[in-house]
Short mmCIF file of C-alpha atoms and ligand atoms in Angstrom, two decimals:
data_model
loop_
_atom_site.label_atom_id
_atom_site.label_comp_id
_atom_site.label_asym_id
_atom_site.label_seq_id
_atom_site.Cartn_x
_atom_site.Cartn_y
_atom_site.Cartn_z
CA MET A 1181 32.76 54.15 -56.92
CA SER A 1182 31.99 54.83 -53.33
CA ALA A 1183 34.10 53.25 -50.65
CA ARG A 1184 31.63 50.50 -49.94
CA PRO A 1185 29.33 49.02 -52.54
CA VAL A 1186 25.61 48.98 -51.87
CA TYR A 1187 25.26 45.33 -52.89
CA SER A 1188 27.56 42.37 -52.39
CA ILE A 1189 26.58 39.36 -54.45
CA VAL A 1190 28.02 36.13 -53.07
CA ALA A 1191 28.10 33.11 -55.39
CA PRO A 1192 29.61 29.73 -54.43
CA VAL A 1193 31.20 28.01 -57.42
CA TYR A 1194 32.08 24.33 -57.69
CA ASN A 1195 32.75 23.17 -61.24
CA GLU A 1196 30.51 25.64 -63.03
CA ALA A 1197 32.79 26.39 -66.00
CA GLY A 1198 29.97 26.48 -68.53
CA ASN A 1199 27.82 28.83 -66.43
CA LEU A 1200 30.24 31.49 -65.26
CA GLN A 1201 30.33 33.87 -68.23
CA ARG A 1202 26.56 33.96 -68.56
CA PHE A 1203 26.08 34.15 -64.80
CA CYS A 1204 28.39 37.16 -64.45
CA ASP A 1205 26.75 38.87 -67.44
CA GLU A 1206 23.29 38.36 -65.98
CA VAL A 1207 24.36 39.60 -62.55
CA ALA A 1208 25.89 42.72 -64.12
CA LEU A 1209 22.76 43.34 -66.17
CA ALA A 1210 20.45 42.99 -63.17
CA LEU A 1211 22.59 45.05 -60.80
CA ASP A 1212 23.34 47.82 -63.29
CA SER A 1213 19.58 48.29 -63.65
CA THR A 1214 19.47 49.41 -60.00
CA GLY A 1215 21.85 52.29 -60.74
CA GLU A 1216 23.74 51.55 -57.52
CA SER A 1217 27.21 50.21 -56.83
CA TRP A 1218 27.83 46.50 -56.39
CA GLU A 1219 30.49 43.84 -56.11
CA LEU A 1220 30.36 40.18 -57.06
CA LEU A 1221 32.30 37.74 -54.90
CA LEU A 1222 32.87 34.40 -56.58
CA VAL A 1223 33.92 31.79 -54.06
CA ASP A 1224 35.80 28.99 -55.77
CA ASP A 1225 35.05 25.91 -53.71
CA GLY A 1226 37.93 23.81 -55.01
CA SER A 1227 36.77 23.53 -58.63
CA THR A 1228 38.66 21.11 -60.86
CA ASP A 1229 37.15 21.90 -64.26
CA GLY A 1230 38.90 25.18 -65.08
CA SER A 1231 36.25 27.33 -63.38
CA LYS A 1232 39.01 29.05 -61.39
CA GLU A 1233 40.84 30.26 -64.51
CA ILE A 1234 37.60 31.53 -66.05
CA MET A 1235 36.77 33.41 -62.85
CA LEU A 1236 40.24 34.98 -62.73
CA GLN A 1237 39.86 36.15 -66.32
CA LEU A 1238 36.43 37.61 -65.63
CA ALA A 1239 37.72 39.36 -62.50
CA ALA A 1240 40.69 40.78 -64.37
CA ALA A 1241 38.32 42.33 -66.92
CA ASP A 1242 35.83 43.80 -64.43
CA SER A 1243 36.95 45.49 -61.22
CA ARG A 1244 33.63 44.76 -59.55
CA LEU A 1245 34.34 41.03 -59.60
CA SER A 1246 36.62 39.27 -57.16
CA VAL A 1247 37.55 35.66 -56.56
CA ILE A 1248 38.11 33.93 -53.22
CA GLY A 1249 39.82 30.62 -53.85
CA LEU A 1250 39.35 28.03 -51.12
CA ALA A 1251 42.12 25.49 -50.62
CA ARG A 1252 39.83 22.52 -51.37
CA ASN A 1253 36.19 21.65 -51.68
CA PHE A 1254 34.70 22.73 -48.36
CA GLY A 1255 31.05 22.41 -49.39
CA HIS A 1256 28.35 24.79 -50.47
CA GLN A 1257 27.39 26.17 -47.07
CA ILE A 1258 30.99 26.90 -46.07
CA ALA A 1259 31.70 28.54 -49.45
CA VAL A 1260 28.72 30.82 -48.92
CA THR A 1261 30.04 31.64 -45.45
CA ALA A 1262 33.44 32.61 -46.82
CA GLY A 1263 31.76 34.94 -49.29
CA VAL A 1264 29.72 36.61 -46.56
CA ASP A 1265 32.89 37.08 -44.48
CA TYR A 1266 34.52 39.00 -47.31
CA ALA A 1267 31.45 40.95 -48.43
CA ARG A 1268 31.49 44.70 -47.83
CA GLY A 1269 28.09 45.69 -49.14
CA LYS A 1270 25.24 47.33 -47.25
CA ALA A 1271 23.18 44.39 -48.44
CA VAL A 1272 24.55 40.90 -49.06
CA ILE A 1273 22.85 38.64 -51.61
CA LEU A 1274 23.42 34.88 -51.73
CA ILE A 1275 22.84 33.28 -55.11
CA ASP A 1276 23.81 30.02 -56.83
CA ALA A 1277 26.13 30.29 -59.82
CA ASP A 1278 24.25 27.75 -61.95
CA LEU A 1279 21.53 30.24 -62.95
CA GLN A 1280 18.84 28.29 -61.13
CA ASP A 1281 18.28 31.45 -59.14
CA PRO A 1282 17.76 34.08 -61.85
CA PRO A 1283 19.86 37.21 -61.15
CA ALA A 1284 16.96 39.24 -62.60
CA VAL A 1285 15.10 38.61 -59.31
CA ILE A 1286 17.75 40.53 -57.31
CA PRO A 1287 16.26 44.01 -57.94
CA ARG A 1288 12.93 42.73 -56.56
CA LEU A 1289 14.71 41.56 -53.40
CA ALA A 1290 16.39 44.96 -53.19
CA ASP A 1291 13.03 46.75 -53.42
CA LYS A 1292 11.78 44.91 -50.33
CA TRP A 1293 15.02 45.73 -48.52
CA LYS A 1294 14.45 49.39 -49.24
CA GLU A 1295 10.95 49.03 -47.80
CA GLY A 1296 12.68 48.19 -44.51
CA PHE A 1297 13.03 44.39 -44.44
CA GLN A 1298 16.41 43.08 -43.23
CA VAL A 1299 16.07 39.62 -44.74
CA VAL A 1300 14.33 39.08 -48.07
CA TYR A 1301 14.30 35.43 -49.06
CA ALA A 1302 13.29 34.15 -52.47
CA VAL A 1303 10.47 31.59 -52.31
CA ARG A 1304 10.29 28.96 -55.05
CA SER A 1305 6.76 29.09 -56.41
CA GLU A 1306 7.71 26.57 -59.07
CA ARG A 1307 10.73 24.39 -59.78
CA ARG A 1308 11.59 23.73 -63.38
CA GLY A 1309 13.57 20.95 -64.95
CA GLU A 1310 14.22 18.97 -61.77
CA SER A 1311 13.40 15.32 -61.43
CA PHE A 1312 10.32 14.16 -59.57
CA TRP A 1313 12.62 12.60 -57.00
CA LYS A 1314 14.48 15.87 -56.33
CA ARG A 1315 11.25 17.84 -56.08
CA PHE A 1316 9.65 15.24 -53.82
CA THR A 1317 12.61 14.98 -51.44
CA ALA A 1318 13.00 18.77 -51.38
CA LYS A 1319 9.33 19.26 -50.54
CA LEU A 1320 9.47 16.64 -47.81
CA PHE A 1321 12.68 18.12 -46.44
CA TYR A 1322 11.39 21.69 -46.18
CA ARG A 1323 8.16 20.58 -44.52
CA MET A 1324 9.94 18.35 -42.03
CA ILE A 1325 12.39 21.11 -41.10
CA HIS A 1326 9.54 23.56 -40.72
CA ARG A 1327 7.67 21.20 -38.39
CA ILE A 1328 10.39 20.05 -36.07
CA THR A 1329 12.67 23.05 -35.70
CA ASP A 1330 12.22 25.64 -33.00
CA ILE A 1331 12.55 28.60 -35.32
CA ASP A 1332 10.36 29.64 -38.19
CA ILE A 1333 12.24 28.57 -41.31
CA PRO A 1334 10.03 29.34 -44.30
CA VAL A 1335 9.24 26.39 -46.61
CA ASP A 1336 10.49 26.21 -50.23
CA THR A 1337 13.26 28.75 -49.77
CA GLY A 1338 16.86 27.99 -50.57
CA ASP A 1339 19.84 30.16 -49.82
CA PHE A 1340 18.86 32.67 -52.50
CA ARG A 1341 18.21 35.73 -50.36
CA LEU A 1342 19.21 39.26 -49.53
CA MET A 1343 20.30 40.24 -46.05
CA ASP A 1344 21.03 43.58 -44.57
CA GLU A 1345 24.56 44.28 -43.32
CA GLN A 1346 23.29 44.01 -39.73
CA VAL A 1347 22.17 40.43 -40.36
CA ALA A 1348 25.38 39.64 -42.27
CA GLN A 1349 27.36 40.92 -39.31
CA VAL A 1350 25.56 38.60 -36.89
CA LEU A 1351 26.07 35.72 -39.32
CA ARG A 1352 29.80 36.44 -39.41
CA GLN A 1353 29.91 35.85 -35.69
CA MET A 1354 28.12 32.50 -35.86
CA ARG A 1355 31.08 30.20 -36.42
CA GLU A 1356 29.43 26.79 -36.17
CA HIS A 1357 30.87 24.16 -38.50
CA HIS A 1358 27.69 22.33 -39.40
CA ARG A 1359 25.92 25.12 -41.13
CA PHE A 1360 22.39 25.47 -42.36
CA VAL A 1361 22.69 29.03 -43.62
CA ARG A 1362 19.03 29.56 -44.45
CA GLY A 1363 18.09 28.54 -40.91
CA MET A 1364 20.79 30.75 -39.45
CA THR A 1365 19.47 33.84 -41.23
CA SER A 1366 15.98 33.05 -39.94
CA TRP A 1367 17.36 32.62 -36.44
CA VAL A 1368 18.86 36.12 -36.46
CA GLY A 1369 15.41 37.69 -36.57
CA PHE A 1370 14.69 41.28 -37.60
CA LYS A 1371 12.01 41.96 -40.20
CA GLN A 1372 11.92 39.21 -42.81
CA THR A 1373 9.80 38.68 -45.88
CA GLY A 1374 9.67 36.57 -49.03
CA VAL A 1375 9.46 37.24 -52.74
CA GLU A 1376 8.19 34.51 -55.07
CA TYR A 1377 10.15 33.37 -58.09
CA VAL A 1378 10.32 30.49 -60.53
CA ARG A 1379 13.36 28.31 -59.92
CA GLU A 1380 14.90 27.66 -63.30
CA GLN A 1381 16.57 24.62 -64.69
CA ARG A 1382 20.31 24.38 -64.12
CA ALA A 1383 21.82 26.12 -67.18
CA TRP A 1384 24.81 23.82 -67.54
CA GLY A 1385 26.36 20.91 -65.68
CA GLU A 1386 24.99 18.63 -63.02
CA THR A 1387 23.78 19.07 -59.48
CA LYS A 1388 26.50 18.78 -56.85
CA TYR A 1389 24.01 17.47 -54.34
CA PRO A 1390 23.74 13.69 -54.75
CA LEU A 1391 21.57 11.80 -52.26
CA ARG A 1392 24.46 11.25 -49.86
CA LYS A 1393 25.12 15.00 -49.55
CA MET A 1394 21.42 15.77 -49.30
CA ILE A 1395 21.11 13.41 -46.32
CA ALA A 1396 24.16 14.97 -44.62
CA PHE A 1397 22.70 18.40 -45.28
CA ALA A 1398 19.33 17.38 -43.82
CA LEU A 1399 21.04 16.00 -40.71
CA ASP A 1400 22.94 19.27 -40.27
CA ALA A 1401 19.72 21.20 -40.65
CA VAL A 1402 17.86 19.13 -38.07
CA THR A 1403 20.64 18.91 -35.48
CA SER A 1404 21.41 22.62 -35.85
CA PHE A 1405 17.93 23.72 -34.98
CA SER A 1406 16.12 20.96 -33.14
CA PHE A 1407 16.39 18.47 -30.29
CA PHE A 1408 13.27 16.71 -31.48
CA PRO A 1409 15.12 13.52 -32.56
CA LEU A 1410 16.47 13.21 -29.00
CA GLN A 1411 13.11 13.94 -27.44
CA ILE A 1412 11.12 11.38 -29.40
CA MET A 1413 13.00 8.63 -27.56
CA ILE A 1414 10.94 9.24 -24.46
CA TYR A 1415 7.70 8.74 -26.41
CA VAL A 1416 8.98 5.56 -28.00
CA SER A 1417 9.96 4.26 -24.58
CA PHE A 1418 6.48 5.07 -23.19
CA ILE A 1419 4.84 3.28 -26.09
CA LEU A 1420 7.00 0.19 -25.68
CA ALA A 1421 6.49 0.14 -21.91
CA SER A 1422 2.71 0.43 -22.34
CA ALA A 1423 2.72 -2.28 -25.00
CA SER A 1424 4.64 -4.64 -22.71
CA LEU A 1425 2.17 -4.07 -19.87
CA VAL A 1426 -0.85 -4.67 -22.08
CA VAL A 1427 0.61 -7.74 -23.81
CA GLY A 1428 1.84 -9.10 -20.47
CA ALA A 1429 -1.63 -8.76 -18.96
CA ILE A 1430 -3.35 -10.38 -21.97
CA VAL A 1431 -0.92 -13.28 -22.13
CA SER A 1432 -1.14 -13.93 -18.37
CA PHE A 1433 -4.91 -13.84 -18.50
CA LEU A 1434 -5.12 -16.24 -21.44
CA ARG A 1435 -2.62 -18.65 -19.95
CA LEU A 1436 -4.31 -18.72 -16.54
CA ALA A 1437 -7.85 -18.90 -17.91
CA ARG A 1438 -7.25 -21.32 -20.75
CA GLY A 1439 -3.90 -22.85 -20.04
CA GLU A 1440 -2.78 -22.20 -23.59
CA GLU A 1441 0.71 -21.13 -24.68
CA PHE A 1442 0.22 -17.78 -26.39
CA PHE A 1443 3.22 -16.10 -28.01
CA GLY A 1444 5.20 -19.18 -27.24
CA GLY A 1445 8.27 -20.23 -29.16
CA GLN A 1446 11.60 -18.82 -30.20
CA ALA A 1447 10.40 -17.08 -33.36
CA THR A 1448 8.44 -14.48 -31.39
CA THR A 1449 11.41 -13.82 -29.15
CA ILE A 1450 13.84 -13.45 -32.04
CA ILE A 1451 11.58 -11.10 -33.97
CA LEU A 1452 11.01 -8.91 -30.93
CA LEU A 1453 14.71 -8.92 -30.14
CA LEU A 1454 15.61 -7.76 -33.63
CA LEU A 1455 12.91 -5.09 -33.59
CA LEU A 1456 14.03 -3.69 -30.25
CA SER A 1457 17.72 -3.83 -31.21
CA SER A 1458 16.94 -1.86 -34.33
CA PHE A 1459 15.19 0.79 -32.23
CA GLN A 1460 18.17 0.97 -29.92
CA LEU A 1461 20.72 1.18 -32.71
CA PHE A 1462 18.66 3.85 -34.42
CA PHE A 1463 18.66 5.97 -31.31
CA LEU A 1464 22.36 5.35 -30.78
CA PHE A 1465 22.83 6.75 -34.27
CA VAL A 1466 20.75 9.79 -33.35
CA ILE A 1467 22.76 10.42 -30.20
CA GLY A 1468 25.96 9.82 -32.17
CA GLN A 1469 25.00 12.55 -34.62
CA TYR A 1470 24.75 15.08 -31.83
CA VAL A 1471 27.89 13.84 -30.06
CA ALA A 1472 29.99 13.91 -33.24
CA ARG A 1473 28.89 17.45 -33.98
CA THR A 1474 29.67 18.52 -30.42
CA TYR A 1475 33.15 17.04 -30.83
CA ASN A 1476 33.63 18.75 -34.16
CA GLU A 1477 32.63 22.13 -32.77
CA SER A 1478 34.91 21.70 -29.75
CA ARG A 1479 37.95 21.25 -32.01
CA ASP A 1480 37.28 24.80 -33.16
CA ARG A 1481 39.13 24.60 -36.45
CA PRO A 1482 38.73 27.48 -38.86
CA LEU A 1483 35.72 27.00 -41.14
CA TYR A 1484 37.71 27.21 -44.35
CA VAL A 1485 41.16 27.87 -45.71
CA VAL A 1486 41.67 30.53 -48.35
CA ALA A 1487 44.41 29.62 -50.82
CA SER A 1488 44.31 32.73 -53.00
CA THR A 1489 42.27 35.79 -53.77
CA ALA A 1490 41.99 38.11 -56.72
CA GLY A 1491 40.43 41.51 -57.13
CA LEU A 1492 39.86 42.18 -53.43
CA ARG A 1493 40.59 45.48 -51.77
CA ARG A 1494 43.41 45.27 -49.30
CA ALA A 1495 41.33 45.83 -46.20
CA GLN A 1496 38.73 43.35 -47.32
CA ALA A 1497 40.15 40.21 -45.76
CA PRO A 1498 38.25 39.17 -42.65
CA THR A 1499 40.13 38.87 -39.40
CA GLN A 1500 41.64 35.51 -38.74
CA ARG A 1501 39.09 32.96 -37.58
CA MET A 1502 36.54 35.71 -38.02
CA GLN A 1503 36.41 36.63 -34.36
CA VAL A 1504 34.82 39.88 -35.33
CA SER A 1505 33.30 42.14 -32.76
CA ALA A 1506 30.34 44.44 -33.15
CA ALA A 1507 32.40 46.88 -35.21
CA PHE A 1508 32.23 46.55 -38.96
CA PRO A 1509 35.54 45.16 -40.22
CA HIS A 1510 35.39 47.30 -43.33
CA GLN A 1511 35.14 50.72 -41.76
CA ALA A 1512 38.82 51.55 -42.03
CA GLU A 1513 39.16 50.33 -45.54
CA GLU A 1514 41.61 51.52 -48.14
CA GLU A 1515 40.73 51.89 -51.76
CA THR A 1516 43.83 50.17 -53.09
CA ARG A 1517 43.05 47.02 -54.95
CA ASN A 1518 45.12 44.00 -54.28
CA ASP A 1519 45.19 42.20 -57.60
CA GLY A 1520 47.95 39.75 -56.78
CA VAL A 1521 46.72 36.22 -56.71
N1 UDP B 2718 28.50 24.34 -54.68
C1 UDP B 2718 29.67 24.60 -53.99
N2 UDP B 2718 30.30 23.57 -53.33
C2 UDP B 2718 29.80 22.31 -53.32
C3 UDP B 2718 28.59 22.06 -54.00
C4 UDP B 2718 27.95 23.10 -54.66
O1 UDP B 2718 30.16 25.73 -53.98
O2 UDP B 2718 30.43 21.43 -52.72
C5 UDP B 2718 27.81 25.46 -55.39
C6 UDP B 2718 27.45 25.16 -56.83
O3 UDP B 2718 28.51 25.50 -57.71
C7 UDP B 2718 26.24 26.04 -57.04
C8 UDP B 2718 25.58 26.04 -55.66
O4 UDP B 2718 26.59 25.69 -54.74
O5 UDP B 2718 26.57 27.36 -57.39
C9 UDP B 2718 24.41 25.09 -55.55
O6 UDP B 2718 24.80 23.77 -55.89
P1 UDP B 2718 23.92 22.84 -56.82
O7 UDP B 2718 23.37 23.64 -57.95
O8 UDP B 2718 24.72 21.66 -57.20
O9 UDP B 2718 22.75 22.39 -55.85
P2 UDP B 2718 21.20 22.19 -56.25
O10 UDP B 2718 20.77 23.47 -56.90
O11 UDP B 2718 21.16 21.05 -57.20
O12 UDP B 2718 20.52 21.92 -54.96
MG1 MG B 2719 21.64 24.26 -58.56
#
């Protein structure tokens, strides 16, 4: 095997015990068909269902597999980030470990890469086996992000994508804590294209994205790439100011002309008060979202903590806090494997 593999497959794993064997088999099948070298980095995101042990066994049996064990559950986007940090390939491929993104699509992504594209994202032409609710919220989410963000994030694409080492290297230097990885790869630029695929049903287990996490994820996506929620306040304030002028004029006119008490009474006042307070609290929430993220970034903690690794080459560990410079961290690599966990 050459010093550096051509492909690095990065798969975040959080309680996927029933999927791992088949997932690794399918990745091997798909990648072997390219005839080029590859590595598979399984990032254990604090699994509690025995996934870790299965991964260690798989890695012990196949030298192309390695395991990066995070110290707790850091979340999908951070797990992906850890995998990219450790990846050594000339192309890095992000893929879910639940077989919703079929590994058989990887060679098609690789073909586009060889045509000269630096980012090849997989576009979901169809989603199978997901509830109406999930499909509806996902559709809404992608369209909203597309509309209000400043960069061109393609709709209906998840994190399943291939990126050239140049893009991976830029990504390694983007150390923000609230991460929307698919937006970040779009932000980098270069030549990007999409390949359509059918998103399969989850092979085993349940989704790890309940509504609460989906909302947090959507907020990260929006605040990472848009100031639109802050800017709409000015429009709302214009609308309310205009409304007050118009209503004020109408009420004054009616009272003077007819001497009648329009909009009189406490009920009107209370309703308006509640409505306006709700606007104000909503916008305080919006501002709070940006302020909290600013605070979080300023603490500058590391993005994740690695508890153990298996199957990595010695020089594969990224520099602490990943303050990498333009140089590739893997250039001076040794070929000794470090199999100690
Ligand atoms: N995942 C993870 N950490 C988490 C949640 C999810 O590493 O906190 C992994 C999970 O094991 C899977 C991928 O991220 O490989 C996508 O998660 P999931 O399938 O639950 O999301 P969905 O496809 O339902 O959006
Ligand atoms: Mg999934």
